[in-house]
Short mmCIF file of C-alpha atoms in Angstrom, two decimals:
data_model
loop_
_atom_site.label_atom_id
_atom_site.label_comp_id
_atom_site.label_asym_id
_atom_site.label_seq_id
_atom_site.Cartn_x
_atom_site.Cartn_y
_atom_site.Cartn_z
CA MET A 180 112.64 176.61 85.33
CA THR A 181 111.64 172.85 85.53
CA SER A 182 107.81 172.33 86.85
CA ARG A 183 107.22 170.26 89.47
CA VAL A 184 105.36 166.83 89.44
CA THR A 185 103.61 166.31 91.87
CA ARG A 186 102.35 163.07 92.75
CA SER A 187 98.57 163.15 91.32
CA ALA A 188 100.31 163.80 87.96
CA ALA A 189 102.67 161.24 88.22
CA ALA A 190 99.96 158.84 89.26
CA ARG A 191 97.84 159.74 85.94
CA GLU A 192 101.01 159.36 83.57
CA ALA A 193 101.41 155.36 85.40
CA ALA A 194 97.57 155.10 84.93
CA LEU A 195 97.85 155.89 81.21
CA LEU A 196 100.68 153.86 80.52
CA ALA A 197 99.33 150.81 82.12
CA ALA A 198 95.89 151.27 79.80
CA LYS A 199 98.11 151.09 76.66
CA ALA A 200 100.11 148.39 77.89
CA GLN A 201 97.14 146.19 78.56
CA ASP A 202 97.23 144.11 75.46
CA VAL A 203 101.18 142.94 76.22
CA LYS A 204 101.51 139.35 76.94
CA PRO A 205 104.53 139.13 79.23
CA GLN A 206 107.04 136.52 79.13
CA LEU A 207 106.72 133.88 81.78
CA ALA A 208 109.29 134.44 84.58
CA ASP A 209 109.01 132.90 88.35
CA SER A 210 110.25 135.39 91.39
CA ASN A 211 113.72 134.08 90.76
CA GLY A 212 113.92 134.43 86.96
CA PRO A 213 115.82 136.87 85.35
CA ASP A 214 114.91 140.07 84.15
CA VAL A 215 113.79 141.15 80.35
CA SER A 216 114.72 144.49 78.97
CA LEU A 217 111.46 146.11 77.53
CA LYS A 218 113.22 147.62 74.52
CA THR A 219 115.32 144.84 73.73
CA GLY A 220 113.78 141.48 74.88
CA LYS A 221 116.89 140.49 76.01
CA SER A 222 117.97 139.42 79.77
CA THR A 223 119.47 142.19 81.20
CA SER A 224 122.64 140.21 82.87
CA GLY A 225 121.26 138.63 85.09
CA ARG A 226 120.45 141.56 87.71
CA LYS A 227 117.49 141.72 89.33
CA ARG A 228 115.76 145.19 89.36
CA LYS A 229 112.40 146.01 91.02
CA LEU A 230 109.89 148.03 89.86
CA PRO A 231 109.31 151.67 90.89
CA ILE A 232 105.71 152.20 89.91
CA GLU A 233 104.02 151.05 93.48
CA GLN A 234 105.20 154.86 94.55
CA PRO A 235 105.68 157.21 91.97
CA GLU A 236 106.23 160.34 94.35
CA LYS A 237 109.23 158.36 95.47
CA LEU A 238 111.06 158.75 92.49
CA SER A 239 112.04 162.15 92.98
CA LYS A 240 113.84 161.57 96.22
CA SER A 241 116.00 159.08 94.86
CA SER A 242 117.77 161.05 92.63
CA ASN A 243 121.30 160.02 94.03
CA LYS A 244 120.68 156.66 93.26
CA ARG A 245 120.80 154.52 90.26
CA LYS A 246 117.73 154.58 88.16
CA ALA A 247 116.04 151.27 87.69
CA LYS A 248 114.90 149.78 84.53
CA PRO A 249 111.59 148.29 83.93
CA SER A 250 110.96 144.36 83.79
CA LEU A 251 108.11 141.80 83.51
CA PRO A 252 106.04 141.04 86.58
CA SER A 253 106.76 137.48 87.90
CA LEU A 254 104.23 135.20 87.56
CA ASN A 255 103.27 132.33 90.37
CA VAL A 256 103.30 129.21 88.02
CA ASN A 257 105.01 125.70 88.11
CA ASP A 258 108.36 125.39 86.58
CA ASP A 259 106.98 122.47 84.55
CA LEU A 260 108.68 124.16 81.09
CA PRO A 261 112.10 124.38 80.47
CA HIS A 262 114.16 127.76 82.01
CA ASN A 263 110.80 128.32 84.21
CA LEU A 264 108.64 129.31 81.28
CA GLY A 265 105.56 127.86 83.29
CA SER A 266 103.35 124.85 83.09
CA VAL A 267 102.45 122.89 80.13
CA SER A 268 99.03 122.70 81.34
CA GLN A 269 98.32 126.35 81.48
CA PRO A 270 97.17 127.62 78.35
CA LEU A 271 99.03 130.60 77.22
CA GLU A 272 95.57 132.80 76.66
CA SER A 273 95.32 132.60 80.39
CA ILE A 274 97.84 134.64 81.62
CA ASN A 275 96.43 138.05 81.23
CA ALA A 276 99.13 139.45 84.21
CA GLU A 277 99.68 143.43 83.41
CA PRO A 278 103.12 144.90 83.36
CA LYS A 279 103.68 147.73 85.09
CA LEU A 280 105.95 150.34 83.59
CA ASN A 281 107.88 153.33 84.40
CA LYS A 282 107.67 156.43 81.80
CA GLN A 283 111.02 157.45 82.84
CA ASP A 284 112.60 154.85 81.42
CA PRO A 285 113.87 156.08 77.57
CA GLY A 286 113.21 152.54 75.95
CA ILE A 287 109.21 152.97 76.22
CA LYS A 288 108.35 155.87 74.05
CA GLU A 289 105.65 154.23 71.46
CA GLU A 290 102.95 152.06 71.61
CA HIS A 291 103.79 150.07 68.51
CA ASP A 292 107.15 149.12 70.76
CA LEU A 293 104.88 147.65 73.45
CA ASP A 294 103.19 145.64 70.62
CA LYS A 295 106.05 144.50 69.20
CA LEU A 296 107.50 143.21 72.33
CA ALA A 297 104.72 141.60 73.15
CA SER A 298 104.41 139.90 69.72
CA ASP A 299 108.52 138.74 70.47
CA LEU A 300 107.53 137.40 73.75
CA GLN A 301 104.81 135.57 72.30
CA LYS A 302 106.90 133.89 69.79
CA THR A 303 109.29 133.16 72.13
CA VAL A 304 107.05 131.41 74.71
CA ALA A 305 105.21 129.18 71.57
CA LYS A 306 108.37 128.10 70.28
CA ALA A 307 109.65 127.07 73.40
CA THR A 308 106.25 125.03 74.54
CA GLU A 309 106.35 123.61 70.99
CA GLY A 310 105.53 119.57 70.92
CA LEU A 311 105.32 119.58 74.49
CA PRO A 312 102.68 117.42 75.84
CA GLN A 313 99.88 118.82 77.82
CA GLN A 314 100.50 116.64 80.42
CA ILE A 315 103.93 115.54 82.49
CA LYS A 316 105.14 111.86 81.49
CA ILE A 317 108.56 110.28 81.99
CA SER A 318 109.90 110.61 78.89
CA LYS A 319 111.91 107.74 77.64
CA LYS A 320 115.00 108.48 75.61
CA LYS A 321 115.28 106.87 71.90
CA ASN A 322 118.41 105.87 71.44
CA PRO A 323 120.55 108.35 73.78
CA TYR A 324 123.55 107.45 73.02
CA GLY A 325 123.23 108.47 69.12
CA LEU A 326 123.27 105.05 67.92
CA THR A 327 122.08 104.21 64.26
CA PRO A 328 120.25 101.31 63.73
CA GLY A 329 120.64 99.43 60.24
CA ALA A 330 122.97 102.18 59.22
CA THR A 331 126.84 102.72 59.79
CA PRO A 332 127.86 105.96 61.15
CA PHE A 333 131.12 105.82 58.45
CA PRO A 334 129.62 104.95 55.28
CA GLU A 335 132.49 105.99 53.56
CA TRP A 336 134.56 103.35 55.17
CA ALA A 337 134.27 99.77 53.65
CA ARG A 338 135.42 97.97 56.03
CA PRO A 339 135.83 95.01 57.09
CA THR A 340 134.60 93.38 54.37
CA PRO A 341 133.14 89.65 54.96
CA GLU A 342 135.92 88.13 53.50
CA GLU A 343 138.41 89.69 56.06
CA CYS A 344 136.13 88.54 59.08
CA GLU A 345 135.97 85.40 57.57
CA GLU A 346 139.68 85.53 57.52
CA VAL A 347 140.21 86.80 61.06
CA ASN A 348 137.82 84.34 62.15
CA ARG A 349 139.60 81.68 60.88
CA LEU A 350 142.97 82.61 62.26
CA LEU A 351 141.74 83.65 65.71
CA SER A 352 139.97 80.02 65.55
CA SER A 353 143.16 78.23 65.18
CA ALA A 354 144.83 79.51 67.92
CA HIS A 355 142.21 79.88 70.64
CA GLY A 356 139.83 77.42 69.40
CA GLU A 357 136.45 77.28 67.49
CA VAL A 358 133.52 79.30 69.35
CA ILE A 359 129.97 77.81 68.45
CA PRO A 360 127.24 79.93 69.47
CA PRO A 361 125.19 77.61 71.72
CA THR A 362 121.73 76.33 70.75
CA LYS A 363 119.92 76.31 74.56
CA ILE A 364 120.60 79.24 76.99
CA PRO A 365 122.36 77.44 80.36
CA GLU A 366 120.73 77.36 83.32
CA PRO A 367 121.89 80.29 85.54
CA SER A 368 124.33 79.93 88.25
CA LEU A 369 123.97 81.15 91.66
CA THR A 370 127.63 82.02 92.19
CA VAL A 371 128.92 83.20 88.65
CA THR A 372 127.71 85.89 87.05
CA GLY A 373 128.69 85.66 83.70
CA CYS A 374 127.62 88.17 80.67
CA GLY A 375 124.23 87.51 80.30
CA GLU A 376 124.10 83.96 79.70
CA VAL A 377 120.80 83.17 81.26
CA PRO A 378 117.47 82.84 80.66
CA SER A 379 115.88 85.82 82.31
CA VAL A 380 116.97 89.32 81.05
CA LEU A 381 116.85 90.87 84.43
CA ASP A 382 119.19 88.61 85.52
CA ALA A 383 121.45 88.88 82.57
CA LEU A 384 121.28 92.66 82.78
CA ILE A 385 122.61 93.37 86.73
CA ARG A 386 124.74 90.19 86.30
CA THR A 387 126.36 91.94 82.52
CA LEU A 388 126.51 94.97 84.77
CA LEU A 389 128.54 93.37 87.93
CA SER A 390 130.97 91.78 84.86
CA GLY A 391 131.77 95.50 83.82
CA ALA A 392 135.14 97.31 84.32
CA THR A 393 136.37 94.39 87.22
CA THR A 394 137.91 90.46 86.75
CA GLY A 395 135.49 87.56 86.57
CA ARG A 396 136.49 86.91 90.16
CA ASN A 397 135.04 90.06 91.32
CA SER A 398 131.58 89.96 89.76
CA ALA A 399 131.21 86.40 90.94
CA LEU A 400 131.96 87.70 94.49
CA ALA A 401 129.54 90.82 93.90
CA PHE A 402 126.90 88.97 92.72
CA GLY A 403 127.35 86.06 95.16
CA GLY A 404 126.92 88.76 97.86
CA LEU A 405 123.51 89.90 96.57
CA VAL A 406 122.39 86.06 96.87
CA GLN A 407 123.62 85.61 99.91
CA ARG A 408 122.16 88.82 101.57
CA PHE A 409 118.82 88.58 100.11
CA GLY A 410 118.05 85.36 99.14
CA ILE A 411 116.57 83.33 96.32
CA LEU A 412 112.96 82.62 95.66
CA GLU A 413 111.62 79.60 96.91
CA GLU A 414 108.31 79.50 95.59
CA GLY A 415 106.12 81.12 93.15
CA ILE A 416 106.11 82.34 89.66
CA GLY A 417 110.16 83.03 89.87
CA LYS A 418 110.79 79.76 91.85
CA GLY A 419 114.88 79.75 92.17
CA SER A 420 115.82 83.15 90.83
CA VAL A 421 117.37 86.08 92.58
CA ASN A 422 114.74 87.82 94.98
CA TRP A 423 115.63 91.25 93.00
CA ASP A 424 112.51 92.90 94.49
CA ALA A 425 114.18 92.90 98.03
CA ILE A 426 117.15 94.11 96.60
CA ARG A 427 114.82 96.78 95.28
CA GLN A 428 113.50 97.81 98.87
CA ALA A 429 116.05 97.28 100.87
CA PRO A 430 118.28 100.07 101.60
CA LEU A 431 120.95 101.83 99.25
CA LYS A 432 123.77 100.61 102.24
CA ASP A 433 122.44 96.90 102.33
CA VAL A 434 123.30 96.61 98.62
CA PHE A 435 126.64 98.39 98.51
CA GLU A 436 127.41 95.70 101.42
CA ALA A 437 126.50 92.80 99.77
CA ILE A 438 128.15 93.79 96.11
CA LYS A 439 131.50 95.93 97.76
CA ARG A 440 133.95 92.69 97.55
CA GLY A 441 133.57 92.51 93.50
CA GLY A 442 134.90 96.21 93.86
CA LEU A 443 133.03 99.68 92.22
CA ALA A 444 129.97 99.10 94.68
CA ASP A 445 129.14 103.09 95.12
CA ILE A 446 129.15 103.23 91.66
CA LYS A 447 127.04 99.81 90.88
CA SER A 448 124.86 99.73 94.01
CA LYS A 449 122.82 103.19 92.54
CA LYS A 450 122.24 101.47 89.16
CA ILE A 451 121.33 98.39 90.40
CA LYS A 452 118.68 100.46 92.80
CA ALA A 453 117.65 102.77 89.89
CA ILE A 454 117.48 100.24 87.61
CA LEU A 455 115.05 97.68 89.77
CA ASP A 456 113.18 101.05 90.62
CA MET A 457 112.41 101.15 86.95
CA VAL A 458 111.39 97.90 86.32
CA TYR A 459 109.19 97.52 88.93
CA GLN A 460 107.12 100.52 87.52
CA GLU A 461 107.21 99.25 83.78
CA ASN A 462 105.53 95.63 85.60
CA GLN A 463 103.04 97.47 87.38
CA GLU A 464 102.33 99.77 84.27
CA ARG A 465 102.06 97.41 81.86
CA LYS A 466 99.60 94.60 83.91
CA ASN A 467 96.85 97.57 84.43
CA ILE A 468 97.16 98.07 80.47
CA LEU A 469 96.85 94.29 80.19
CA VAL A 470 94.30 94.08 82.61
CA LYS A 471 92.23 96.48 81.09
CA GLY A 472 92.85 95.03 77.72
CA GLU A 473 93.40 98.55 76.66
CA SER A 474 96.36 99.11 74.48
CA ASP A 475 99.21 102.03 74.74
CA GLY A 476 100.28 101.39 70.94
CA SER A 477 103.19 99.42 72.25
CA SER A 478 103.85 96.71 69.75
CA ASP A 479 105.18 94.22 72.38
CA LEU A 480 101.83 94.43 74.30
CA THR A 481 99.43 94.18 71.28
CA ALA A 482 101.21 91.29 69.93
CA ASN A 483 100.96 88.83 73.20
CA THR A 484 99.62 85.60 73.25
CA GLU A 485 97.42 84.69 76.12
CA GLY A 486 100.10 82.85 77.64
CA GLU A 487 102.24 85.78 77.54
CA LYS A 488 99.99 87.99 78.84
CA GLU A 489 98.67 85.85 81.90
CA TYR A 490 102.54 85.22 82.90
CA GLU A 491 103.16 89.44 82.94
CA ILE A 492 100.05 89.61 85.05
CA ALA A 493 101.28 86.89 87.47
CA CYS A 494 105.04 88.59 87.93
CA ALA A 495 103.44 91.86 88.66
CA ASP A 496 100.97 90.85 91.40
CA GLN A 497 103.81 88.54 93.04
CA ASN A 498 106.19 91.35 92.96
CA PHE A 499 108.82 89.22 90.70
CA LEU A 500 110.82 91.68 88.39
CA SER A 501 110.62 90.91 85.00
CA LEU A 502 111.93 91.86 81.55
CA ASN A 503 111.32 88.73 79.57
CA HIS A 504 109.07 90.37 77.72
CA LEU A 505 112.03 91.70 75.42
CA HIS A 506 112.37 88.42 74.15
CA THR A 507 109.62 89.19 71.89
CA LEU A 508 111.09 92.35 70.81
CA SER A 509 113.35 93.12 67.32
CA THR A 510 117.08 93.51 68.27
CA GLU A 511 116.56 97.17 67.80
CA ASP A 512 113.92 97.31 70.33
CA ALA A 513 115.32 95.47 72.47
CA MET A 514 118.49 97.83 72.60
CA THR A 515 116.53 100.79 72.49
CA GLU A 516 114.83 99.67 75.62
CA LEU A 517 118.00 98.01 77.67
CA VAL A 518 120.20 101.41 77.26
CA LYS A 519 117.25 103.34 78.46
CA TYR A 520 118.21 101.99 82.08
CA PRO A 521 120.83 103.64 84.47
CA GLY A 522 124.35 102.85 83.59
CA ILE A 523 123.66 100.50 80.63
CA GLY A 524 125.06 101.39 77.23
CA PRO A 525 125.13 99.83 73.89
CA LYS A 526 128.17 97.53 75.19
CA THR A 527 125.81 96.00 78.25
CA ALA A 528 123.36 96.01 76.41
CA ALA A 529 124.57 94.09 73.20
CA CYS A 530 125.79 91.65 75.24
CA VAL A 531 122.34 90.95 76.83
CA ILE A 532 121.01 90.61 73.16
CA LEU A 533 123.74 87.94 72.18
CA PHE A 534 123.98 85.57 75.21
CA CYS A 535 120.76 86.20 76.59
CA LEU A 536 117.90 87.10 73.78
CA GLN A 537 120.33 85.02 71.32
CA ARG A 538 120.68 87.71 68.35
CA PRO A 539 123.23 88.41 66.51
CA CYS A 540 124.70 91.66 68.12
CA PHE A 541 128.54 92.54 67.94
CA ALA A 542 129.09 94.14 71.48
CA VAL A 543 132.34 96.08 71.55
CA ASP A 544 134.62 96.16 74.54
CA THR A 545 137.81 97.58 74.92
CA HIS A 546 139.55 94.82 73.72
CA ILE A 547 137.81 94.47 70.97
CA PHE A 548 137.65 98.21 69.80
CA ARG A 549 141.48 98.03 70.34
CA ILE A 550 142.24 94.95 67.90
CA CYS A 551 139.56 96.11 65.21
CA LYS A 552 141.50 100.01 65.18
CA TRP A 553 144.82 97.69 64.28
CA LEU A 554 142.97 95.89 61.78
CA GLY A 555 141.74 98.68 60.24
CA TRP A 556 137.88 98.19 60.79
CA VAL A 557 137.06 101.52 61.61
CA PRO A 558 138.22 104.84 60.59
CA PRO A 559 141.34 105.95 62.77
CA GLY A 560 140.88 109.17 65.05
CA LYS A 561 137.12 109.40 64.57
CA ALA A 562 135.66 106.18 66.30
CA THR A 563 134.69 105.65 69.40
CA GLU A 564 133.45 102.31 71.29
CA VAL A 565 129.60 103.66 70.34
CA THR A 566 130.02 104.79 66.85
CA ALA A 567 132.81 101.42 66.51
CA PHE A 568 129.48 99.54 67.63
CA SER A 569 127.34 101.19 65.20
CA HIS A 570 129.68 100.46 62.60
CA LEU A 571 130.80 97.15 62.88
CA GLU A 572 126.96 95.57 63.46
CA VAL A 573 126.29 96.66 59.92
CA ARG A 574 129.91 95.24 58.37
CA ILE A 575 129.86 92.24 60.42
CA PRO A 576 128.30 89.17 58.88
CA ASP A 577 125.57 87.95 61.54
CA HIS A 578 126.64 84.18 61.28
CA LEU A 579 130.46 85.76 62.48
CA LYS A 580 129.33 87.92 65.48
CA TYR A 581 129.20 85.93 68.32
CA SER A 582 132.29 83.95 67.39
CA LEU A 583 134.12 87.06 66.71
CA HIS A 584 132.92 88.99 69.91
CA GLN A 585 134.71 85.69 72.10
CA LEU A 586 137.78 85.44 70.11
CA LEU A 587 138.84 89.22 69.84
CA ILE A 588 138.00 89.09 73.56
CA ARG A 589 140.11 85.96 74.47
CA HIS A 590 142.95 87.32 71.83
CA GLY A 591 143.17 90.90 73.67
CA LYS A 592 143.28 89.30 76.95
CA THR A 593 145.86 86.74 75.96
CA CYS A 594 147.96 87.70 72.83
CA PRO A 595 151.83 88.96 74.64
CA ARG A 596 151.17 91.35 71.17
CA CYS A 597 147.88 92.95 71.30
CA ARG A 598 147.48 92.87 75.11
CA ALA A 599 146.58 96.68 75.88
CA ILE A 600 150.23 98.11 76.69
CA THR A 601 152.78 95.79 75.11
CA GLY A 602 156.37 96.31 72.76
CA GLN A 603 158.88 94.31 71.66
CA SER A 604 160.57 93.67 75.34
CA SER A 605 157.34 92.20 76.56
CA ALA A 606 157.21 88.76 77.50
CA GLY A 607 156.20 86.67 74.85
CA TRP A 608 156.29 88.31 72.29
CA GLU A 609 158.94 86.61 70.07
CA ASP A 610 155.95 83.92 70.44
CA GLY A 611 154.52 86.27 67.49
CA CYS A 612 150.76 86.26 66.88
CA VAL A 613 148.42 84.60 64.39
CA ILE A 614 146.65 87.79 62.94
CA ASP A 615 150.27 89.93 63.41
CA HIS A 616 149.99 90.40 59.50
CA LEU A 617 146.89 91.98 59.43
CA VAL A 618 147.34 94.94 62.12
CA THR A 619 149.46 98.06 62.54
CA ARG A 620 149.66 98.51 66.33
CA THR A 621 149.45 102.17 67.99
CA GLY A 622 149.48 103.23 71.43
CA LYS A 623 151.37 102.97 74.53
CA ARG A 624 154.21 100.62 75.22
CA LYS A 625 156.01 98.85 77.92
CA GLU A 626 159.77 100.22 78.30
CA GLY A 627 162.04 97.35 79.31
CA ASN A 628 160.70 94.70 81.31
CA ALA A 629 159.57 98.06 83.64
CA LYS A 630 156.04 97.64 84.98
CA VAL A 631 153.14 100.12 83.88
CA PRO A 632 150.69 101.94 85.16
CA VAL A 633 150.76 101.91 88.99
CA ALA A 634 147.04 100.15 90.90
CA SER A 635 145.97 103.30 91.79
CA LYS A 636 145.91 104.18 88.27
CA LYS A 637 144.38 101.25 87.24
CA ARG A 638 141.58 101.47 89.88
CA THR A 639 140.80 105.19 88.21
CA GLU A 640 140.71 103.78 85.00
CA ARG A 641 138.29 101.00 85.83
CA LYS A 642 135.93 103.29 87.50
CA THR A 643 136.18 105.93 84.98
CA ARG A 644 135.04 102.63 82.47
CA ALA A 645 132.33 102.02 84.95
CA GLU A 646 130.85 104.91 84.89
CA THR A 647 130.72 105.45 81.44
CA ASP A 648 129.72 101.57 80.57
CA GLU A 649 132.89 100.80 79.56
CA SER A 650 133.22 97.52 80.47
CA ASP A 651 137.04 95.69 80.22
CA GLU A 652 135.87 92.12 80.55
#
């Protein structure tokens, strides 16, 4: 005969279990978080379960219902940590919520089970919070594209050799003319974008972004649209420059309308706005540090001369957006700073470094990547444009990076045998190629003289490259 469970007896048993569980430190979770099995410490398949101990007497009245398993209580904490683990600033020791347990669950048997659970949960939370700062800050990713400054991702691939680089540079120069790096950066044009050939780093960055995945004519139309709609600064420290702060404060729709003639305006307008917002915030932060005279440990701030400091403070005071402090950084640091901006990958950043900062840097676009694969300068089937950049940046001599970059692009655009899609039936194939004996061509071919890809496919490919910073210069 089964003894009758009274309400008072059930309450006493629940109180006894609660007293044993006082030392348990529960896993942090918000009210919408997953339940955790007290027996295994694992998620109970994502289903929410309610704790039945508020009204113990109701358990006997619901025998026809599925018995609920206990879960840890929810805590009202900020979701500052990943996976709703709670607030970074909230010390773990301050969380003393007591779990409500149901003795009828077979998983709760002995006190040592609870001790093990508390230990396991504490380890889980400690591991999740290890190394996190006590205050939330905007983190700056270091080399988010997996760049390896100073080291090649393919150390076993010994090509290209300096001799091979010299030979290809000589042959391409014979076909396209000698390319000599300029000793002085020309004054910026207000109608032509170019690829960073301007003194202002921010100008160079936006101009290069606009030139990505489109033609020179289209990028010029987009840049001209910004100038016409938002104007240039007529006075102050940035006199003559595009009014980037006006573009920053303008509605996204206005920026879209200004550059829509250049194509891909929906993508590029969002990137431009996001970049300008970041630059404005950084300019103000740098100004505050410089005014207070307290360094945050950044080398580019501690090494500034008085004139450079006054220039940065004046720029911030007048809301003249500037990235000109990157001129003082090393090539590796400048690359790290540039690729943190939305939509800026190694190719765009390398163009800014090469043309604006005037540092040796081998930017890899689609034409260069294709021909370098045909030359055998990168491992077949392994390299991407990003890893090819890291590899070629190490293998190509500095004094050839500017000329080879320019020559390979010209050749990839104009050579009938080295264009993206070509074949023996292509027009001009019989004219030959100056590096024909050095390359092994792979990839798509034209069938007869039929036109391949259709316009819609071309637009799709350009949009994809724009989203991934793969420019077809």
